[in-house]
Structure formats: C-alpha cells, structure tokens
Short mmCIF file of C-alpha atoms and ligand atoms in Angstrom, two decimals:
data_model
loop_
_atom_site.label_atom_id
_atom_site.label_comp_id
_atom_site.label_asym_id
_atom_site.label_seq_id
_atom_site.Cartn_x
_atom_site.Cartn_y
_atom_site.Cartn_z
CA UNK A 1 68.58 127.58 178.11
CA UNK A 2 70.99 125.71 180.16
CA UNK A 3 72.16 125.81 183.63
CA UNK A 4 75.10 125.75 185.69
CA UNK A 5 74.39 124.53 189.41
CA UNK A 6 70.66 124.39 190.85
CA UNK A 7 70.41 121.12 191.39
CA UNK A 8 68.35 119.13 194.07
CA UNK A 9 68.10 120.76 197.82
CA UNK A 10 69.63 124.55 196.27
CA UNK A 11 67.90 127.47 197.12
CA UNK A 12 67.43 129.23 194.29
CA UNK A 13 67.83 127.28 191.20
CA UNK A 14 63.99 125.95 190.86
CA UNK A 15 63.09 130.06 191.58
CA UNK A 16 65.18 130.41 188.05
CA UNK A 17 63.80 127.65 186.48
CA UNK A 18 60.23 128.98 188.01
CA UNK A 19 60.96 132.08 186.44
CA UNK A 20 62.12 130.81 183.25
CA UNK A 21 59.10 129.10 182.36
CA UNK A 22 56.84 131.03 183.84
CA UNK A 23 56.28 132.87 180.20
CA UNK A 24 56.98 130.04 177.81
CA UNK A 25 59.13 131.96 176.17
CA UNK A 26 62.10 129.54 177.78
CA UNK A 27 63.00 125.65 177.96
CA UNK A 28 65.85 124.06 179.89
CA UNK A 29 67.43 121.49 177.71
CA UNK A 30 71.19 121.11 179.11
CA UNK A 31 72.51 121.33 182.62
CA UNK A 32 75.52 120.59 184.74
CA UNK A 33 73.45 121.10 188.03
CA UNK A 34 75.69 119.69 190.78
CA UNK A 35 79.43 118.77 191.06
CA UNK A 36 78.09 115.92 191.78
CA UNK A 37 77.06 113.71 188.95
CA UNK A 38 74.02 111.96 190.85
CA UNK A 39 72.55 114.32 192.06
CA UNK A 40 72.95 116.36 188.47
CA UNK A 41 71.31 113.33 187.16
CA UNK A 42 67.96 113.05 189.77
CA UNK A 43 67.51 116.73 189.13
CA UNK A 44 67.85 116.52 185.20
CA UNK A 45 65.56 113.30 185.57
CA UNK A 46 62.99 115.82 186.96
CA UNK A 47 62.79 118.32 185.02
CA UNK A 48 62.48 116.34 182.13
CA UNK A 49 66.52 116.49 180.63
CA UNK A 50 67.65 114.56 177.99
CA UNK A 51 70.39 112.76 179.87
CA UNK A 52 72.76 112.86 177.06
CA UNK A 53 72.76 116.59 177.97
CA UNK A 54 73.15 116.50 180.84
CA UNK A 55 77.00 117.03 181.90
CA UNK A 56 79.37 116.09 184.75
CA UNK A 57 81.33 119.48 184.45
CA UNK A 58 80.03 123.22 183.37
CA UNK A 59 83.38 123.34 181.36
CA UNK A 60 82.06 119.84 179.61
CA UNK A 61 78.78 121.40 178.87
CA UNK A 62 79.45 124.88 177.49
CA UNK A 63 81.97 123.09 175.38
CA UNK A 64 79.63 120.06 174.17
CA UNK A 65 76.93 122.49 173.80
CA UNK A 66 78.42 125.48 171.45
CA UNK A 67 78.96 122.67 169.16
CA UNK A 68 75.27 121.75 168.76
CA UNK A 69 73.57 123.10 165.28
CA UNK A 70 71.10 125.96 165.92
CA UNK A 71 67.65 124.84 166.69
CA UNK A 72 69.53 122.37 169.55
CA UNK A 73 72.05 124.39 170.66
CA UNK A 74 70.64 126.94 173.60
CA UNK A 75 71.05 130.51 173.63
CA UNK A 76 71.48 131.60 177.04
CA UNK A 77 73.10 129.63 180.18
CA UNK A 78 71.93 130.44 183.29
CA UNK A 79 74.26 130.25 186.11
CA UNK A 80 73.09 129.61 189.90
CA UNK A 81 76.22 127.90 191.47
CA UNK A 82 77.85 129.44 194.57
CA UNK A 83 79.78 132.78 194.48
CA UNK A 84 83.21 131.52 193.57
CA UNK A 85 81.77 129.48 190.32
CA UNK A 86 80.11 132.77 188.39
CA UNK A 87 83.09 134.42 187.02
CA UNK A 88 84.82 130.86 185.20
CA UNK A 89 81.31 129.38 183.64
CA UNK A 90 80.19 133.02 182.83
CA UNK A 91 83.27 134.04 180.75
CA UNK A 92 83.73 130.81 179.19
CA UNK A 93 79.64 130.60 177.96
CA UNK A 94 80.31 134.51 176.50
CA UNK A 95 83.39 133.53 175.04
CA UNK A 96 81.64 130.18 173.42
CA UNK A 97 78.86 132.52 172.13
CA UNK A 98 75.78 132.11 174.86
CA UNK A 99 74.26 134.81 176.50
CA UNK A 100 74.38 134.63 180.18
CA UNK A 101 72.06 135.27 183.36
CA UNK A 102 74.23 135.19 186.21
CA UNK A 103 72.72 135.42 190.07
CA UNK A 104 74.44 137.89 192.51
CA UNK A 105 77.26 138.94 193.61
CA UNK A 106 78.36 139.16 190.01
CA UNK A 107 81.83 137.65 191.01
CA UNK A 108 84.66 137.37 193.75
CA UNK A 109 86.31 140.75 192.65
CA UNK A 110 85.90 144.46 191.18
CA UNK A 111 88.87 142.63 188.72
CA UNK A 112 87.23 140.00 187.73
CA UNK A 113 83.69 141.87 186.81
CA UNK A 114 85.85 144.14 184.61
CA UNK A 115 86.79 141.53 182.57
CA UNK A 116 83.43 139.72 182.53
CA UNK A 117 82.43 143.62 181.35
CA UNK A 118 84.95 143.80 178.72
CA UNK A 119 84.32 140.42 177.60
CA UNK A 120 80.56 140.89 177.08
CA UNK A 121 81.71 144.18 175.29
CA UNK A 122 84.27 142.46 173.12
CA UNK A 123 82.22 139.29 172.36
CA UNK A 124 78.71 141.19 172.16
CA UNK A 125 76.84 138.64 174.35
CA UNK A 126 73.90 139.91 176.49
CA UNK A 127 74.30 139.65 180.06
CA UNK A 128 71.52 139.99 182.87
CA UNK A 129 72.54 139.88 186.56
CA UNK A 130 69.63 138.85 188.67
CA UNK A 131 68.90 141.74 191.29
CA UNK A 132 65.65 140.50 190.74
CA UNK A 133 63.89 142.75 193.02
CA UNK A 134 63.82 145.45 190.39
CA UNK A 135 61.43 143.30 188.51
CA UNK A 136 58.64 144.14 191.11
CA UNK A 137 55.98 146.18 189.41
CA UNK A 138 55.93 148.82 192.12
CA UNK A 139 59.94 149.13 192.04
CA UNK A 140 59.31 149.62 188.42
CA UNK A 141 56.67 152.33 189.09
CA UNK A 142 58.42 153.85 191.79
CA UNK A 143 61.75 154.10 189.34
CA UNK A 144 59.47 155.66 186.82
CA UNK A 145 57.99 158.22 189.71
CA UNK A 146 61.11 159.32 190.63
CA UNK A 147 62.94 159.56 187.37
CA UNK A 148 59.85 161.32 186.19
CA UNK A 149 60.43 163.95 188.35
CA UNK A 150 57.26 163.63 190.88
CA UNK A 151 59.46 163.67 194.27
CA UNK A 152 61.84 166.79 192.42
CA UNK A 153 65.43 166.45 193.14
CA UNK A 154 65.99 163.19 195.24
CA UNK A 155 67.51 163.87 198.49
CA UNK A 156 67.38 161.08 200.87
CA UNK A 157 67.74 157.16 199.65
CA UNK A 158 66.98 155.09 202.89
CA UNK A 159 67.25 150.95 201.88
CA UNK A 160 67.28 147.82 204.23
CA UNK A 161 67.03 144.48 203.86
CA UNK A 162 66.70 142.77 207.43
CA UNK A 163 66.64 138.58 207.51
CA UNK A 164 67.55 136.68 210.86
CA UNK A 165 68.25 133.29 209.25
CA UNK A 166 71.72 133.45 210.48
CA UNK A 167 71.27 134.86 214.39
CA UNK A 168 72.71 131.37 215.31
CA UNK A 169 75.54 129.81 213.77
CA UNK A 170 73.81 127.21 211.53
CA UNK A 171 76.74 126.57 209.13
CA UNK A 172 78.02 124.31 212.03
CA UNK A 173 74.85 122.16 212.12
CA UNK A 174 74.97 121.46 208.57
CA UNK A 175 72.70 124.22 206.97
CA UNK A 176 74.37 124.30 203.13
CA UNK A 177 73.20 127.31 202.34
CA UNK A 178 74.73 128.62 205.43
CA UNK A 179 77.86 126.78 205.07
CA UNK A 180 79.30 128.50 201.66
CA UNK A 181 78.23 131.88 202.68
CA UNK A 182 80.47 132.28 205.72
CA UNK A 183 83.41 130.88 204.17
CA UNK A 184 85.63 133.16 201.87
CA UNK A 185 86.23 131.14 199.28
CA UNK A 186 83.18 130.40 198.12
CA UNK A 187 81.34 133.43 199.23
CA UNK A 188 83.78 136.21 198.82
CA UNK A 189 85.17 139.30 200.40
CA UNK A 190 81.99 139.65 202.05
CA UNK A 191 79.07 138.12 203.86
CA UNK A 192 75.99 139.90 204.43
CA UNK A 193 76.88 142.53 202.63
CA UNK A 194 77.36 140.52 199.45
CA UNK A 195 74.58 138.34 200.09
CA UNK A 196 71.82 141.07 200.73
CA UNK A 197 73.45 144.35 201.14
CA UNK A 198 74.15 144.07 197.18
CA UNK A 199 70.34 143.78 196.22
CA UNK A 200 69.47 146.70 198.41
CA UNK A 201 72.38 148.73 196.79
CA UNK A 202 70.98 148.06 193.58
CA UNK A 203 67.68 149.14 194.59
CA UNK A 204 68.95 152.30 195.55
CA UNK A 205 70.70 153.01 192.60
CA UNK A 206 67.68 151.43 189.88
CA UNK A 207 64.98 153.41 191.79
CA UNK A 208 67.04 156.64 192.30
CA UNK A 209 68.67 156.67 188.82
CA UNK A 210 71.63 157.67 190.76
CA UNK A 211 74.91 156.50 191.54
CA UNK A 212 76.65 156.71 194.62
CA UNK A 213 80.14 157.52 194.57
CA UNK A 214 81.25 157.66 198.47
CA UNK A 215 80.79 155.64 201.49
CA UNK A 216 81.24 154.84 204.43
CA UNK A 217 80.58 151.55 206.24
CA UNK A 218 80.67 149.85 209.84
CA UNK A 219 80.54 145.64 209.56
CA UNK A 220 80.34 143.50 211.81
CA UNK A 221 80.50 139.64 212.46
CA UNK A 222 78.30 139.14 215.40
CA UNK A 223 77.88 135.38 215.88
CA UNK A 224 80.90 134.44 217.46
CA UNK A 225 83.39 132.01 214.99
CA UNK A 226 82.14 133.83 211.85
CA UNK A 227 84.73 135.58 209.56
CA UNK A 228 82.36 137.13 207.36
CA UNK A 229 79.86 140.27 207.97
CA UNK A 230 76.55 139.18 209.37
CA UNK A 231 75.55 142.64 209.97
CA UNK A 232 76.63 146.08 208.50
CA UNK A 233 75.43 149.39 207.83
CA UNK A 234 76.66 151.67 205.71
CA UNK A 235 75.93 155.94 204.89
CA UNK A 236 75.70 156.26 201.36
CA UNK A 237 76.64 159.53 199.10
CA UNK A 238 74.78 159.95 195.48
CA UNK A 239 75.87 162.02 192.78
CA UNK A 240 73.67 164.35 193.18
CA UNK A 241 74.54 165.39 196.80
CA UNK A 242 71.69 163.05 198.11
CA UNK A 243 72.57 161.16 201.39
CA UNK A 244 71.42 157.46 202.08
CA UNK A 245 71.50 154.83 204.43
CA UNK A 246 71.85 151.05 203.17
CA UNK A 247 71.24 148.69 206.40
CA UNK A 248 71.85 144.60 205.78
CA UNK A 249 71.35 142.40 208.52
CA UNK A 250 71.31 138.37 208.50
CA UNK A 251 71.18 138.56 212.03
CA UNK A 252 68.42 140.74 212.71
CA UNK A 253 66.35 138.00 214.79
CA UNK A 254 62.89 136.56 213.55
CA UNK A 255 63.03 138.85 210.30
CA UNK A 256 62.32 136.65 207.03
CA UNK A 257 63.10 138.79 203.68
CA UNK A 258 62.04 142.49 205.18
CA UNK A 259 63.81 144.25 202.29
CA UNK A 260 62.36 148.09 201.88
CA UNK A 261 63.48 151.22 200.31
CA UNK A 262 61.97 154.75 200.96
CA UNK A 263 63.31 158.21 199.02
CA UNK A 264 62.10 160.91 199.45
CA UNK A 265 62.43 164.18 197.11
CA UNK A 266 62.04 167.85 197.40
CA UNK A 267 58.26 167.40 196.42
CA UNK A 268 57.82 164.47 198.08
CA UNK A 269 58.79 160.52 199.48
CA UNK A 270 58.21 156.92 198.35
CA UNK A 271 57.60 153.72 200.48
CA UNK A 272 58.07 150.26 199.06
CA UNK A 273 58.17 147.13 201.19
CA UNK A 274 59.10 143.78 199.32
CA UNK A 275 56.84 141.67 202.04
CA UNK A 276 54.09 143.74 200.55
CA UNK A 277 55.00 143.91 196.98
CA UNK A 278 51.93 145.44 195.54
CA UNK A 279 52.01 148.26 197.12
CA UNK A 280 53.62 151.73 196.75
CA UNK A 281 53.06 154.46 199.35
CA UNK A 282 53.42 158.02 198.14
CA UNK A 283 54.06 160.92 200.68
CA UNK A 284 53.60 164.77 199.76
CA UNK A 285 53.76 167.19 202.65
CA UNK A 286 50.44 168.95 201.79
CA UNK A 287 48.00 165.88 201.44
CA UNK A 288 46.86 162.81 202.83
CA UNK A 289 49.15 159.93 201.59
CA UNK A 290 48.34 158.00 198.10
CA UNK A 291 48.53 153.99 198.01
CA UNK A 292 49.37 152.86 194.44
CA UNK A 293 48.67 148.91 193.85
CA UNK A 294 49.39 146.82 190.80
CA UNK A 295 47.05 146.31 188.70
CA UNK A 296 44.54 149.19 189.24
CA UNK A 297 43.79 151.56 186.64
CA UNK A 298 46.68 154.42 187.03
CA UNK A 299 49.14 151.95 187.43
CA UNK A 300 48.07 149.55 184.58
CA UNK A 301 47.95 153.28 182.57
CA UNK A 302 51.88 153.50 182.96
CA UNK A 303 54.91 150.79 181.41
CA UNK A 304 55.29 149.03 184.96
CA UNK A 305 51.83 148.05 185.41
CA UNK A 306 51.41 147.44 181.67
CA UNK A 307 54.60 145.10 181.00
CA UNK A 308 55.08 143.92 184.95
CA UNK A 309 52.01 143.62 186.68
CA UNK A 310 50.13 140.28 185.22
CA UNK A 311 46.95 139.97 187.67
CA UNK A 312 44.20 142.10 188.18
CA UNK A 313 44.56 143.88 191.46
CA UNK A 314 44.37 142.11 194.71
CA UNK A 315 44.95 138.74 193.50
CA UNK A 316 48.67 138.44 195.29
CA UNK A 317 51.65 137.91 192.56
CA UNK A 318 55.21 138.50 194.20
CA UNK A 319 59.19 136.65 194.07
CA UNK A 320 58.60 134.10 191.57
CA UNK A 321 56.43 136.35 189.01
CA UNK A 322 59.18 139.71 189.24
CA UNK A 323 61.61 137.06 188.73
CA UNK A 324 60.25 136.12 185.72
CA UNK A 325 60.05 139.32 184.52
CA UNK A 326 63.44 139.47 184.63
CA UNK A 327 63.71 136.26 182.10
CA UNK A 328 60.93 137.28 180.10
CA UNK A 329 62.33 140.83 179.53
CA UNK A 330 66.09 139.24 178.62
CA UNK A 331 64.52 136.44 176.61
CA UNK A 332 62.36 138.58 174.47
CA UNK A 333 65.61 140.94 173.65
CA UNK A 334 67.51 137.70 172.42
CA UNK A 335 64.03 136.92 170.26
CA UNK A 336 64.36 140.60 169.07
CA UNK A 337 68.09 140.39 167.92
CA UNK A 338 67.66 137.16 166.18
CA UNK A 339 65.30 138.80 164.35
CA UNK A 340 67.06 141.61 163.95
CA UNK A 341 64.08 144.02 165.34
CA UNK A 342 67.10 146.06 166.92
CA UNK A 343 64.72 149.11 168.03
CA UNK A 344 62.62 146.25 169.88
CA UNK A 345 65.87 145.77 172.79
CA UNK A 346 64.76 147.46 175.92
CA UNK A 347 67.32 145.47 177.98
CA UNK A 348 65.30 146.40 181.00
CA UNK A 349 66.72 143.90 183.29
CA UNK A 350 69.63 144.70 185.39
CA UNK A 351 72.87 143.45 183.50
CA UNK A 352 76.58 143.72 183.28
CA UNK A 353 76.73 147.37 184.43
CA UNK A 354 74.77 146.51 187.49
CA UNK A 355 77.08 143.05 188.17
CA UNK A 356 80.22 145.63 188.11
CA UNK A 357 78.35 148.11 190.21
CA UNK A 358 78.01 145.43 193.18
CA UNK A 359 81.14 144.70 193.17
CA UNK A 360 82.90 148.11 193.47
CA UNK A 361 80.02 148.65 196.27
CA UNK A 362 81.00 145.39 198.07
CA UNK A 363 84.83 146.23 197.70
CA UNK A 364 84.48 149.62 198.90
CA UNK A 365 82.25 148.66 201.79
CA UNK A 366 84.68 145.98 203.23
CA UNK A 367 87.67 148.45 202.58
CA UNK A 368 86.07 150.98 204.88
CA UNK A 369 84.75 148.45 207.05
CA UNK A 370 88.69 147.53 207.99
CA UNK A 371 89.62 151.53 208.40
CA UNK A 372 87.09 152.50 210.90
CA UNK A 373 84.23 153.81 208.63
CA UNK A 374 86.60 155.77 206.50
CA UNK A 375 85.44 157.30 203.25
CA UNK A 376 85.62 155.34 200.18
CA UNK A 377 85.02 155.85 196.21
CA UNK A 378 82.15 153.31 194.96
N1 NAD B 1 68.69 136.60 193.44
C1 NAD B 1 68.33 136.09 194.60
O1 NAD B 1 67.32 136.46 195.17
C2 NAD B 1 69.20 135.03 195.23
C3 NAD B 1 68.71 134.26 196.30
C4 NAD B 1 69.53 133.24 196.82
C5 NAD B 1 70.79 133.03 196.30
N2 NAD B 1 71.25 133.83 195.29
C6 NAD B 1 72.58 133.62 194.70
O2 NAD B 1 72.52 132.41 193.94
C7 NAD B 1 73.71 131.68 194.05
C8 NAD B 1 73.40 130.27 194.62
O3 NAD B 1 72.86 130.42 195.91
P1 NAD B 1 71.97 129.23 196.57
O4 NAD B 1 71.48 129.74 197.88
O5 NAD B 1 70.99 128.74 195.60
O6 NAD B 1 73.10 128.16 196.82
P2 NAD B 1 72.89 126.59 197.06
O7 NAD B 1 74.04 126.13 197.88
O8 NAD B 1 71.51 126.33 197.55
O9 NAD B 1 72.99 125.97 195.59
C9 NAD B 1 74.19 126.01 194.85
C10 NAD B 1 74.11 124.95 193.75
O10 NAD B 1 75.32 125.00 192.99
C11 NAD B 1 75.75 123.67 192.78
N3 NAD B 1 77.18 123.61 192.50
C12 NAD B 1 78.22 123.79 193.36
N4 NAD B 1 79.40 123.60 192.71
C13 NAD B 1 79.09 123.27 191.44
C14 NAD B 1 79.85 122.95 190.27
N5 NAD B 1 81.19 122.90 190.31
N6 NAD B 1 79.20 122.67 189.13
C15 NAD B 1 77.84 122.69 189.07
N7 NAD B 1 77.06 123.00 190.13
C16 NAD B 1 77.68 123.28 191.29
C17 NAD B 1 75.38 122.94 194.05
O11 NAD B 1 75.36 121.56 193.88
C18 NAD B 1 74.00 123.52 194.29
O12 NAD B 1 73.05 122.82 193.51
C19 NAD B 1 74.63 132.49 194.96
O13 NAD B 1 75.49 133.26 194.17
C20 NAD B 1 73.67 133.40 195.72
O14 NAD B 1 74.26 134.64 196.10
C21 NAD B 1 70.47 134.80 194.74
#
C-alpha cells in the first residue's frame, strides 16, 4: 500500500497504518505523508520506508509509483490527508490504476463524489471509504439482526455521536487538528456534521439497511468566532416511513467518542454504544432484556462474530481491531480478484456508495440548516 498524508503528530494516519498491518495481509512501501518533505521523511524513516519512495508530492508518487513493475508497484493507496486533499489524490490513484481507501467525508462536494463514483465505475478500481465504525462486531451483528428481520419492520433509528473536544475554541491555541476543521477550505461545507455527524449517518443507514430520503436539520456554531457547525441535530426520514433522530455534537462538554445508535422495530429495539463495543443490548416488550457480547457462543455461531470478532469474550478488542477489519475485508477482495476467485468478493466494507451517501447527507443537512429546518431530499 501507499499513503497520502499521515505523517508525524496526525491523528489518524498510524490508526490506518495500525489497521493495515494488523492482519499481515498489508505493507506500506511508498508514501507522501506530509507537504512537508521533513517531516514525510522522519515518518517514512519510522516506519521502515525505502526513502527512494518516499515522495515530496502525492501527484509525484502516484505517478512514480504506477510505473513500478508488479511485485513493487502497490495496489491500493490509502489516503488520510485533510478534507480538501481526498477528491485530487483519490481520482488521480483510480485513474493510474490503484485501488483506493479514502477516510471521511468522502470529498468537499455531492459533485465531486459523483465523479469519484463514476470514475471508480469507469476505471473498475475498488474503493472503501472508512466509516469504520461498521467494522465493530456488534454493528455487524446488529445489521444482521435487523436485516434478518428480528425487530420486524424498523420504525425508529435514534444515532448520536457526542465529543466535547471543541467546547473551547482550541484552533486559536494551536490545536492542528482543530485548526483545519473549522476552516472551510480544508474542512468543507460543514463542521461537526461532516466530521462526526457523517459516521453516525452511516450507521444509521448500514445497521437499518435503509436509506433516508428527507430531512430536516437545525446547526449551530456555538463557540463564538467559529464559521462551521459545532453542534447540530437533525430528524431523519427512511424509506420505509421510519423516523430518526441523528444528534452530533463537538461541543457537548467532557464527552470523549460517545457515539451510539438504538432502533427499534415492531418486534423489538437494539442498543449499541461504541465506548462499550462488545456489547449489544436487545429489547422485546415481553421479556427481560438479552446482552449479546463478541465472542460468546451465539455470536461466534453467526458471520459477525465469525469473520469480526478475533478474541475470546471478555478480553477487550475495540477502534484499532474494527478498523482493521475494514482493511482486512478490502485487502482480501483485491487478493480474490487477482486471483480471479470472483465469487470470493464480499466487499463488506463501506465504499464508494457510502462516500456519495455522506455527501448528499452533509449537503442536504447544511441546506436546511440555512432555511430554518426546512425539508430536504438526501
Ligand atoms: N475514520 C475516522 O475515525 C477518522 C478519525 C479522524 C479523522 N478522520 C479523517 O481523516 C482525515 C485526516 O484527519 P486527521 O485528524 O488525521 O488530520 P491531521 O491534521 O491530524 O493529519 C492530516 C495529515 O495530512 C497531511 N497533509 C496535509 N496536506 C498534505 C499534502 N498536500 N500532501 C500530503 N500530506 C498532507 C498532514 O501533514 C498530516 O500528516 C480527515 O479527512 C478526517 O475527517 C477520520
């Protein structure tokens, strides 16, 4: 693999590289990790880089790279830069033949994730978008719950994800993480809402199997200065008449990542909290509740447990192993088409689809966020 971005003192560049190897089924052997050559330097020193691949410029590297035989050349480039650099290094890698795993928000625009769409159509590249929290075994079971009909017709979709990193404006005391998000043009049409409110939209949508196609939203930007969201909520309509809430706060004071999702059916409701990962909470209206954990015997019986859980129960595995499910799960469907073993491709991993599906959320969010809460088409 190679990667664009993720170099020394980023967030979440070592979580992909974490990830990557986390199954040996990866290696990183190219990178363009900072625009800054030093620093892409220290950080390819680190991890062990050859430094003749290591490249000033993502345009230098994709370029360099397609031009390496097979057996050097990578297959996939990773990219982990700010918000404003996915949408260049993506379509240029598909266009020079790599498959891509891109972080979240896909891009800056519902535009420009079309054309990364049609371009992984036309050029027949895979493409994985990291809503990683949907490689949590007990997201996986609870998808498989639901879609297996256990709650009956899904009727209420209630997701939040609550962090109070930004109650104070940091971005003015230097925090870089900070600093991109609350500036437009690097993080986009939207702050919170991109940052967090797209991962719990997509774990409404993966767990539910539904799409919602109407909403409504109310933003806000509650530290003073800021231009960008910090706080929204929004009232979500599925395609199956189901209502929902999505609530994303970054300045919900003292919360760390409290992202949780419950649904809840005609039969019965789900509970899922990512703080507690290995655990899935099942509510029917004529018993006592059920507690599902990973890697107990009912769950191990079904796919999640089976392909996502990898410790036997109680022994804590969380961020950095449901992460790597997500890389294992796109890195054995590249193994599986260079072999040709079509009928082995599960693509279970969140991919293009989902990128595009963030973006029309985050669009039609903001859009209603500027006409007092009115209705909008997702
Ligand atoms: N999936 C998740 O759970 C998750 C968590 C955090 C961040 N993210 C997403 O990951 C992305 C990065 O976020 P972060 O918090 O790690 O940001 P960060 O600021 O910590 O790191 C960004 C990295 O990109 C590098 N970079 C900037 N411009 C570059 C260029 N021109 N060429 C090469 N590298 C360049 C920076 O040097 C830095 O190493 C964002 O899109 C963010 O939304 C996803």
């Amino acid at each position: 693999m190679g990667m664009v971005g993720g170099g020394e003192g980023s967030m979440i560049g070592p979580v992909h590289r974490m990830a990557a190897r986390l199954d040996g089924l990866s290696e990183l052997v190219t990178a363009a990790f900072s625009s800054d050559p030093a620093i892409t330097a220290l950080t390819g020193a680190r991890e062990g880089i050859d430094s003749s691949r290591l490249y000033p410029t993502w345009q230098e590297m994709i370029s360099n790279e397609s031009r390496q035989p097979e057996g050097i050349r990578p297959h996939f480039i990773s990219i982990v830069t700010p918000n404003h650099l996915h949408y260049g290094p993506a379509k240029m890698a598909l266009e020079a033949g790599f498959h891509v795993i891109c972080d979240k928000p896909l891009c800056m625009s519902v535009a420009e994730a079309i054309d990364l769409y049609d371009t992984v159509e036309r050029t027949g590249m895979m493409f994985c978008t990291t809503y990683n929290y949907s490689g949590y075994p007990m997201v996986k079971l609870a998808r498989e719950m639901v879609l297996g009909g256990s709650l009956g017709d899904v009727r209420k979709v209630a997701v939040e994800y609550f962090q109070g990193w930004l109650a104070s404006p940091v971005e003015k005391s230097g925090n870089r993480q900070a600093s991109w998000r609350s500036d437009p043009a690097r993080a986009g049409i939207a702050g919170a809402m991109a940052d967090i409110g797209t991962h719990a939209f997509n774990l409404a949508e993966y767990v539910s199997g539904l799409e919602v196609v109407t909403l409504s939203a109310d933003l806000h930007s509650v530290v003073p200065g800021r231009v960008l969201d910090d706080d929204g909520s929004v009232i979500l309509h599925f395609s199956n008449g189901a209502g929902g809430t999505l609530l994303a706060s970054q300045i919900a004071t003292g919360e760390e990542n409290n992202l949780s999702l419950r649904i809840y059916g005609e039969k019965g409701g789900l509970s899922w909290r990512q703080m507690e990962p290995n655990t899935l909470t099942a509510m029917w209206p004529d018993r006592p509740p059920e507690v599902f954990r990973t890697g107990t015997t009912f769950t191990d019986s079904g796919l999640a447990g089976r392909m996502h859980s990898r410790l036997p129960a109680g022994h804590p595995e969380g961020f950095i192993e449901a992460f790597a499910s997500i890389y294992r799960n796109f890195a054995l469907d590249i193994i599986a088409r260079q072999e040709e073993r079509h009928a082995d491709i599960k693509a279970d991993y969140p991919g293009i689809h989902d990128g595009v599906r963030g973006m029309k959320f985050l669009e039609a969010a903001v859009a209603s966020g500027l006409s007092n809460s009115a209705r909008k088409t997702v």
